[in-house]
Amino acid sequence: MTQLLNRLSLALAITLSTTPYAMAGPLNSMDDVGKALQACWTAPSGSQKSTVTLRFSFKRDGSLIGPPRTTAIDFEGNDAAARKSFVDAAISAVKDCTPLSLSPELAQGIGGQVFTMQFASPDACGGDCNREASVRPN
């Protein structure tokens, strides 16, 4: 019973914290996945013109296989704490946004594949990071 309540609480928290786009129904493409993950991302202050690329894999149920891993970081400045906060925010976005609701067709081919996605501060992506949100096979 406790596990069920925990799952329901998590599902509610994810639902309340995502944008209407992410809640629109099952995701049908990797572009949809990228937009849903991007909707969960907020760059922390002090991360101007910075990007981080993460690598991760999904199960067919839309949950992660292990934690996301950092593959590249381009961080403006020398503040180690701000750099860590920026990377941690991207990792948290992926963790907090999953499991994703995948269409049966997408779920069938997604399991176990390795994907990458770049997260950028708003000024690094020209203010329209959703336009550049893409999840790509690695």
mmCIF file of C-alpha atoms in Angstrom:
data_model
loop_
_atom_site.group_PDB
_atom_site.id
_atom_site.type_symbol
_atom_site.label_atom_id
_atom_site.label_comp_id
_atom_site.label_asym_id
_atom_site.label_seq_id
_atom_site.Cartn_x
_atom_site.Cartn_y
_atom_site.Cartn_z
ATOM 1 C CA MET A 1 0.000 0.000 0.000
ATOM 2 C CA THR A 2 2.845 2.400 0.856
ATOM 3 C CA GLN A 3 4.503 1.766 -2.514
ATOM 4 C CA LEU A 4 1.240 2.486 -4.310
ATOM 5 C CA LEU A 5 0.803 5.761 -2.423
ATOM 6 C CA ASN A 6 4.405 6.734 -3.166
ATOM 7 C CA ARG A 7 3.901 6.050 -6.882
ATOM 8 C CA LEU A 8 0.658 7.987 -6.952
ATOM 9 C CA SER A 9 2.316 10.908 -5.154
ATOM 10 C CA LEU A 10 5.201 10.858 -7.634
ATOM 11 C CA ALA A 11 2.826 10.693 -10.596
ATOM 12 C CA LEU A 12 0.857 13.633 -9.233
ATOM 13 C CA ALA A 13 4.035 15.640 -8.608
ATOM 14 C CA ILE A 14 5.243 14.987 -12.145
ATOM 15 C CA THR A 15 1.852 15.904 -13.576
ATOM 16 C CA LEU A 16 1.690 19.138 -11.624
ATOM 17 C CA SER A 17 5.267 20.142 -12.461
ATOM 18 C CA THR A 18 5.163 19.574 -16.216
ATOM 19 C CA THR A 19 3.785 21.788 -18.937
ATOM 20 C CA PRO A 20 0.505 21.064 -20.752
ATOM 21 C CA TYR A 21 2.558 19.773 -23.697
ATOM 22 C CA ALA A 22 4.069 17.005 -21.569
ATOM 23 C CA MET A 23 0.624 16.058 -20.259
ATOM 24 C CA ALA A 24 -1.077 15.982 -23.662
ATOM 25 C CA GLY A 25 -0.927 12.182 -23.871
ATOM 26 C CA PRO A 26 1.480 9.516 -24.996
ATOM 27 C CA LEU A 27 4.621 10.742 -26.715
ATOM 28 C CA ASN A 28 4.860 9.550 -30.325
ATOM 29 C CA SER A 29 8.383 10.532 -31.387
ATOM 30 C CA MET A 30 11.811 11.326 -30.003
ATOM 31 C CA ASP A 31 11.100 14.991 -30.781
ATOM 32 C CA ASP A 32 8.126 14.712 -28.404
ATOM 33 C CA VAL A 33 10.406 13.124 -25.798
ATOM 34 C CA GLY A 34 12.883 15.988 -26.168
ATOM 35 C CA LYS A 35 10.160 18.597 -25.754
ATOM 36 C CA ALA A 36 8.761 16.811 -22.693
ATOM 37 C CA LEU A 37 12.201 16.652 -21.060
ATOM 38 C CA GLN A 38 12.886 20.270 -21.997
ATOM 39 C CA ALA A 39 9.637 21.255 -20.272
ATOM 40 C CA CYS A 40 11.053 19.850 -17.022
ATOM 41 C CA TRP A 41 14.313 21.834 -17.349
ATOM 42 C CA THR A 42 15.055 25.176 -15.788
ATOM 43 C CA ALA A 43 18.602 26.485 -16.026
ATOM 44 C CA PRO A 44 19.807 27.797 -12.675
ATOM 45 C CA SER A 45 20.800 31.430 -12.414
ATOM 46 C CA GLY A 46 24.460 32.119 -13.087
ATOM 47 C CA SER A 47 24.660 29.702 -16.009
ATOM 48 C CA GLN A 48 24.832 32.110 -18.931
ATOM 49 C CA LYS A 49 25.729 30.681 -22.341
ATOM 50 C CA SER A 50 26.215 27.177 -20.949
ATOM 51 C CA THR A 51 25.301 23.706 -22.178
ATOM 52 C CA VAL A 52 25.491 20.179 -20.871
ATOM 53 C CA THR A 53 24.900 16.993 -22.832
ATOM 54 C CA LEU A 54 23.507 13.952 -21.046
ATOM 55 C CA ARG A 55 23.387 10.302 -22.073
ATOM 56 C CA PHE A 56 20.561 8.049 -20.872
ATOM 57 C CA SER A 57 18.419 5.041 -21.765
ATOM 58 C CA PHE A 58 14.759 4.236 -21.303
ATOM 59 C CA LYS A 59 12.831 1.088 -20.559
ATOM 60 C CA ARG A 60 9.722 0.451 -22.636
ATOM 61 C CA ASP A 61 7.591 1.785 -19.777
ATOM 62 C CA GLY A 62 9.237 5.233 -20.129
ATOM 63 C CA SER A 63 11.361 4.955 -16.985
ATOM 64 C CA LEU A 64 15.134 5.359 -16.989
ATOM 65 C CA ILE A 65 17.639 2.550 -17.080
ATOM 66 C CA GLY A 66 20.094 3.907 -14.532
ATOM 67 C CA PRO A 67 20.955 7.554 -13.943
ATOM 68 C CA PRO A 68 21.708 10.034 -16.746
ATOM 69 C CA ARG A 69 25.438 10.508 -17.412
ATOM 70 C CA THR A 70 27.224 13.687 -18.424
ATOM 71 C CA THR A 71 29.043 13.454 -21.759
ATOM 72 C CA ALA A 72 29.943 17.113 -22.403
ATOM 73 C CA ILE A 73 29.897 20.385 -20.479
ATOM 74 C CA ASP A 74 30.436 23.883 -21.837
ATOM 75 C CA PHE A 75 30.097 26.203 -18.854
ATOM 76 C CA GLU A 76 30.866 29.913 -18.936
ATOM 77 C CA GLY A 77 33.049 31.003 -16.038
ATOM 78 C CA ASN A 78 35.146 29.334 -13.374
ATOM 79 C CA ASP A 79 32.619 28.963 -10.542
ATOM 80 C CA ALA A 80 32.789 25.238 -9.699
ATOM 81 C CA ALA A 81 29.654 25.353 -7.532
ATOM 82 C CA ALA A 82 27.623 27.051 -10.291
ATOM 83 C CA ARG A 83 28.920 24.525 -12.833
ATOM 84 C CA LYS A 84 27.887 21.636 -10.590
ATOM 85 C CA SER A 85 24.471 23.224 -9.994
ATOM 86 C CA PHE A 86 23.966 23.559 -13.759
ATOM 87 C CA VAL A 87 24.836 19.905 -14.434
ATOM 88 C CA ASP A 88 22.784 18.691 -11.463
ATOM 89 C CA ALA A 89 19.756 20.668 -12.696
ATOM 90 C CA ALA A 90 19.897 18.918 -16.087
ATOM 91 C CA ILE A 91 20.235 15.487 -14.486
ATOM 92 C CA SER A 92 17.339 16.287 -12.146
ATOM 93 C CA ALA A 93 15.189 17.392 -15.095
ATOM 94 C CA VAL A 94 15.540 13.974 -16.719
ATOM 95 C CA LYS A 95 15.072 12.046 -13.475
ATOM 96 C CA ASP A 96 12.111 14.133 -12.308
ATOM 97 C CA CYS A 97 10.361 14.032 -15.686
ATOM 98 C CA THR A 98 10.387 10.256 -15.994
ATOM 99 C CA PRO A 99 8.716 7.912 -16.405
ATOM 100 C CA LEU A 100 7.395 9.337 -19.641
ATOM 101 C CA SER A 101 4.119 8.264 -21.201
ATOM 102 C CA LEU A 102 5.186 6.652 -24.478
ATOM 103 C CA SER A 103 2.949 5.537 -27.312
ATOM 104 C CA PRO A 104 3.037 1.764 -27.887
ATOM 105 C CA GLU A 105 4.886 2.292 -31.174
ATOM 106 C CA LEU A 106 7.613 4.429 -29.591
ATOM 107 C CA ALA A 107 7.874 2.187 -26.524
ATOM 108 C CA GLN A 108 8.444 -0.841 -28.761
ATOM 109 C CA GLY A 109 11.669 0.561 -30.243
ATOM 110 C CA ILE A 110 13.026 2.664 -27.384
ATOM 111 C CA GLY A 111 13.954 0.050 -24.791
ATOM 112 C CA GLY A 112 17.671 -0.176 -24.071
ATOM 113 C CA GLN A 113 18.824 2.294 -26.711
ATOM 114 C CA VAL A 114 21.266 4.974 -25.612
ATOM 115 C CA PHE A 115 20.215 8.573 -26.307
ATOM 116 C CA THR A 116 21.813 11.975 -25.798
ATOM 117 C CA MET A 117 20.253 15.365 -25.230
ATOM 118 C CA GLN A 118 21.796 18.796 -24.818
ATOM 119 C CA PHE A 119 20.415 21.144 -22.162
ATOM 120 C CA ALA A 120 21.198 24.813 -22.655
ATOM 121 C CA SER A 121 20.760 27.990 -20.673
ATOM 122 C CA PRO A 122 18.219 30.289 -22.394
ATOM 123 C CA ASP A 123 20.874 32.663 -23.715
ATOM 124 C CA ALA A 124 22.853 29.753 -25.167
ATOM 125 C CA CYS A 125 19.887 28.677 -27.297
ATOM 126 C CA GLY A 126 18.671 32.113 -28.294
ATOM 127 C CA GLY A 127 15.810 32.060 -25.793
ATOM 128 C CA ASP A 128 13.883 29.290 -27.596
ATOM 129 C CA CYS A 129 15.321 26.097 -26.167
ATOM 130 C CA ASN A 130 12.204 24.069 -27.127
ATOM 131 C CA ARG A 131 13.094 24.627 -30.775
ATOM 132 C CA GLU A 132 16.436 22.931 -30.192
ATOM 133 C CA ALA A 133 15.260 20.217 -27.761
ATOM 134 C CA SER A 134 16.059 16.910 -29.372
ATOM 135 C CA VAL A 135 16.858 13.472 -28.076
ATOM 136 C CA ARG A 136 19.148 11.603 -30.423
ATOM 137 C CA PRO A 137 20.378 8.022 -30.571
ATOM 138 C CA ASN A 138 23.957 7.779 -29.436
#
